[in-house]
mmCIF file of C-alpha atoms in Angstrom:
data_model
loop_
_atom_site.group_PDB
_atom_site.id
_atom_site.type_symbol
_atom_site.label_atom_id
_atom_site.label_comp_id
_atom_site.label_asym_id
_atom_site.label_seq_id
_atom_site.Cartn_x
_atom_site.Cartn_y
_atom_site.Cartn_z
ATOM 1 C CA MET A 8 -10.131 -14.908 2.583
ATOM 2 C CA THR A 9 -13.130 -15.648 0.368
ATOM 3 C CA ALA A 10 -13.642 -14.730 -3.242
ATOM 4 C CA ASP A 11 -15.965 -11.734 -2.620
ATOM 5 C CA ASP A 12 -12.366 -10.235 -0.195
ATOM 6 C CA ILE A 13 -10.187 -10.322 -3.434
ATOM 7 C CA ASP A 14 -13.102 -8.841 -5.420
ATOM 8 C CA THR A 15 -13.026 -5.855 -3.532
ATOM 9 C CA LEU A 16 -9.498 -5.477 -3.514
ATOM 10 C CA GLU A 17 -9.672 -6.081 -7.228
ATOM 11 C CA GLU A 18 -12.016 -3.428 -7.007
ATOM 12 C CA HIS A 19 -10.038 -1.282 -5.070
ATOM 13 C CA GLU A 20 -7.169 -1.575 -7.523
ATOM 14 C CA ARG A 21 -9.865 -0.824 -10.921
ATOM 15 C CA ARG A 22 -11.347 2.312 -9.475
ATOM 16 C CA LEU A 23 -8.296 3.984 -6.939
ATOM 17 C CA VAL A 24 -6.454 5.383 -10.644
ATOM 18 C CA LEU A 25 -4.953 8.709 -11.118
ATOM 19 C CA ASP A 26 -4.322 11.009 -13.272
ATOM 20 C CA HIS A 27 -1.104 12.173 -12.879
ATOM 21 C CA PHE A 28 1.003 12.128 -9.732
ATOM 22 C CA GLY A 29 4.174 14.159 -9.298
ATOM 23 C CA ASN A 30 5.679 15.388 -5.772
ATOM 24 C CA ASP A 31 3.272 18.072 -4.595
ATOM 25 C CA ASP A 32 0.869 14.897 -5.399
ATOM 26 C CA ALA A 33 2.883 13.017 -2.927
ATOM 27 C CA TRP A 34 3.336 15.689 -0.189
ATOM 28 C CA ALA A 35 -0.791 16.175 -0.473
ATOM 29 C CA LEU A 36 -1.468 12.536 0.032
ATOM 30 C CA GLY A 37 1.305 11.381 2.631
ATOM 31 C CA SER A 38 -0.512 14.776 4.735
ATOM 32 C CA LEU A 39 -3.750 13.529 4.160
ATOM 33 C CA LEU A 40 -2.521 10.055 5.580
ATOM 34 C CA VAL A 41 -0.746 11.787 8.650
ATOM 35 C CA GLY A 42 -4.335 13.664 9.761
ATOM 36 C CA LEU A 43 -6.295 10.588 9.225
ATOM 37 C CA ALA A 44 -3.741 8.762 11.393
ATOM 38 C CA ARG A 45 -3.717 10.893 13.476
ATOM 39 C CA GLU A 46 -7.548 11.268 14.109
ATOM 40 C CA ARG A 47 -7.619 7.934 15.052
ATOM 41 C CA ASN A 48 -4.554 7.714 17.264
ATOM 42 C CA ALA A 49 -2.677 5.556 14.622
ATOM 43 C CA ALA A 50 0.521 4.551 15.589
ATOM 44 C CA VAL A 51 1.792 4.520 11.987
ATOM 45 C CA THR A 52 4.634 5.002 9.409
ATOM 46 C CA ILE A 53 3.792 6.058 6.038
ATOM 47 C CA SER A 54 5.659 6.236 2.523
ATOM 48 C CA ILE A 55 5.063 7.203 -1.020
ATOM 49 C CA ARG A 56 7.491 6.173 -3.380
ATOM 50 C CA ARG A 57 7.188 7.074 -6.948
ATOM 51 C CA GLY A 58 10.103 4.417 -8.672
ATOM 52 C CA SER A 59 12.715 4.208 -6.199
ATOM 53 C CA GLN A 60 12.669 7.610 -5.165
ATOM 54 C CA ARG A 61 11.220 7.889 -1.807
ATOM 55 C CA LEU A 62 8.951 11.286 -2.496
ATOM 56 C CA PHE A 63 7.673 11.147 1.361
ATOM 57 C CA HIS A 64 8.247 9.317 4.448
ATOM 58 C CA TYR A 65 6.741 10.272 8.231
ATOM 59 C CA ALA A 66 6.580 8.214 11.428
ATOM 60 C CA LEU A 67 4.096 9.079 14.216
ATOM 61 C CA PRO A 68 4.889 8.549 17.482
ATOM 62 C CA GLY A 69 4.644 4.830 18.937
ATOM 63 C CA THR A 70 6.585 3.773 15.859
ATOM 64 C CA SER A 71 9.681 2.249 15.055
ATOM 65 C CA ALA A 72 12.674 1.224 12.472
ATOM 66 C CA ASP A 73 10.748 -2.254 12.067
ATOM 67 C CA ASN A 74 8.091 -0.351 10.465
ATOM 68 C CA ASP A 75 10.202 1.222 7.649
ATOM 69 C CA ALA A 76 11.831 -2.465 6.967
ATOM 70 C CA TRP A 77 7.734 -3.731 6.597
ATOM 71 C CA LEU A 78 7.367 -0.519 4.152
ATOM 72 C CA ASP A 79 10.427 -1.540 2.647
ATOM 73 C CA ARG A 80 8.999 -5.283 2.189
ATOM 74 C CA LYS A 81 5.913 -4.604 1.568
ATOM 75 C CA CYS A 82 6.556 -1.885 -1.560
ATOM 76 C CA ARG A 83 8.814 -4.527 -3.185
ATOM 77 C CA VAL A 84 5.720 -6.925 -3.335
ATOM 78 C CA VAL A 85 3.937 -3.687 -5.130
ATOM 79 C CA GLU A 86 6.749 -3.116 -7.521
ATOM 80 C CA ARG A 87 6.937 -6.661 -8.523
ATOM 81 C CA TYR A 88 3.772 -7.874 -9.212
ATOM 82 C CA GLY A 89 2.054 -4.268 -9.339
ATOM 83 C CA GLU A 90 -0.757 -4.742 -7.066
ATOM 84 C CA ALA A 91 -1.559 -4.180 -3.482
ATOM 85 C CA SER A 92 0.772 -6.219 -1.339
ATOM 86 C CA PHE A 93 -2.373 -7.080 0.313
ATOM 87 C CA LEU A 94 -4.111 -8.396 -2.728
ATOM 88 C CA VAL A 95 -0.979 -10.245 -3.139
ATOM 89 C CA GLY A 96 -0.916 -12.140 -0.301
ATOM 90 C CA ALA A 97 -4.900 -12.867 -0.405
ATOM 91 C CA ARG A 98 -4.484 -15.164 -3.641
ATOM 92 C CA PHE A 99 -1.950 -17.052 -1.885
ATOM 93 C CA ARG A 100 -3.712 -17.460 0.871
ATOM 94 C CA ALA A 101 -7.238 -17.978 -1.023
ATOM 95 C CA LYS A 102 -5.102 -21.066 -2.657
ATOM 96 C CA GLY A 103 -4.592 -22.941 1.251
ATOM 97 C CA ARG A 104 -1.056 -21.522 0.556
ATOM 98 C CA THR A 105 1.289 -18.688 1.852
ATOM 99 C CA PHE A 106 2.810 -15.907 0.082
ATOM 100 C CA GLU A 107 6.688 -16.991 2.322
ATOM 101 C CA GLU A 108 6.637 -20.244 1.413
ATOM 102 C CA SER A 109 5.398 -20.391 -2.457
ATOM 103 C CA SER A 110 6.289 -17.601 -4.021
ATOM 104 C CA ARG A 111 10.103 -18.273 -3.656
ATOM 105 C CA LEU A 112 11.053 -14.656 -2.638
ATOM 106 C CA ASP A 113 12.979 -14.055 0.597
ATOM 107 C CA PRO A 114 10.655 -13.271 3.425
ATOM 108 C CA ASP A 115 13.322 -10.700 4.353
ATOM 109 C CA THR A 116 13.327 -9.052 1.425
ATOM 110 C CA TYR A 117 9.087 -9.214 0.595
ATOM 111 C CA ALA A 118 6.190 -9.176 2.639
ATOM 112 C CA ALA A 119 2.801 -9.837 1.284
ATOM 113 C CA HIS A 120 0.825 -8.186 3.581
ATOM 114 C CA GLY A 121 -1.241 -5.356 3.946
ATOM 115 C CA GLY A 122 -0.592 -1.630 3.650
ATOM 116 C CA ALA A 123 1.682 -1.424 0.101
ATOM 117 C CA PHE A 124 -0.685 0.354 -2.968
ATOM 118 C CA PRO A 125 0.126 1.015 -5.849
ATOM 119 C CA ILE A 126 0.002 4.338 -7.656
ATOM 120 C CA ARG A 127 -0.976 4.026 -10.886
ATOM 121 C CA LEU A 128 -1.624 6.340 -13.447
ATOM 122 C CA ARG A 129 -4.209 6.495 -16.453
ATOM 123 C CA GLY A 130 -2.751 5.454 -19.522
ATOM 124 C CA THR A 131 0.663 4.457 -18.105
ATOM 125 C CA GLY A 132 -0.033 1.871 -15.447
ATOM 126 C CA VAL A 133 1.805 1.398 -11.891
ATOM 127 C CA VAL A 134 4.559 4.077 -11.443
ATOM 128 C CA GLY A 135 5.243 3.776 -7.324
ATOM 129 C CA ALA A 136 3.264 2.812 -3.821
ATOM 130 C CA VAL A 137 1.821 3.949 -1.259
ATOM 131 C CA ALA A 138 2.318 2.388 2.050
ATOM 132 C CA VAL A 139 1.506 2.168 5.440
ATOM 133 C CA SER A 140 2.767 0.146 8.783
ATOM 134 C CA GLY A 141 1.681 -0.314 12.207
ATOM 135 C CA LEU A 142 -1.962 -1.729 12.503
ATOM 136 C CA ALA A 143 -3.023 -5.082 11.487
ATOM 137 C CA GLN A 144 -2.826 -5.694 7.905
ATOM 138 C CA ALA A 145 -6.601 -5.080 6.844
ATOM 139 C CA ASP A 146 -6.461 -1.999 8.739
ATOM 140 C CA ASP A 147 -2.975 -0.591 7.138
ATOM 141 C CA HIS A 148 -4.365 -1.253 3.656
ATOM 142 C CA ALA A 149 -8.085 0.051 3.956
ATOM 143 C CA LEU A 150 -6.269 3.287 6.050
ATOM 144 C CA VAL A 151 -4.437 3.486 2.097
ATOM 145 C CA VAL A 152 -7.777 2.865 0.140
ATOM 146 C CA GLU A 153 -9.076 5.343 2.392
ATOM 147 C CA ALA A 154 -6.656 8.369 1.869
ATOM 148 C CA LEU A 155 -6.438 7.393 -2.125
ATOM 149 C CA GLU A 156 -10.625 7.322 -2.108
ATOM 150 C CA ARG A 157 -10.337 10.870 -0.549
ATOM 151 C CA PHE A 158 -7.597 12.131 -2.409
ATOM 152 C CA LEU A 159 -9.815 11.106 -5.991
ATOM 153 C CA ARG A 160 -12.703 13.308 -4.749
ATOM 154 C CA PRO A 161 -12.851 16.425 -7.128
ATOM 155 C CA ALA A 162 -12.330 19.409 -4.664
#
């Protein structure tokens, strides 16, 4: 992971900020993610949370309960750090360390792998997370970013 890669991940966080986020927004974003995953024949599980409440959850064929566990672990990283799970892990790797060894957090509870992204409201901050599990971590992250970019486009 290079400094340029981290800059790109940080730019995603600066750019992908919402003005509002309610239950209907979670449904729309989750449905968009399901559609993108189906177009790619991607076996992923999708979760959208606001605080501790799960607003959307969908598992495509080919996934398992292991994906649910990964979603929980990645979302805990977003909750704790207020940043994308991929960015948190990338910062550790850029310093030549691993999140698992250096964070002092239980790896059975936290996973700084790509796929969980903060739901950040303008003027408020992080209120939840949108997450995908099932692909390589960079691909999980990219799928979430693409969905948020499409979700934020004016209709």
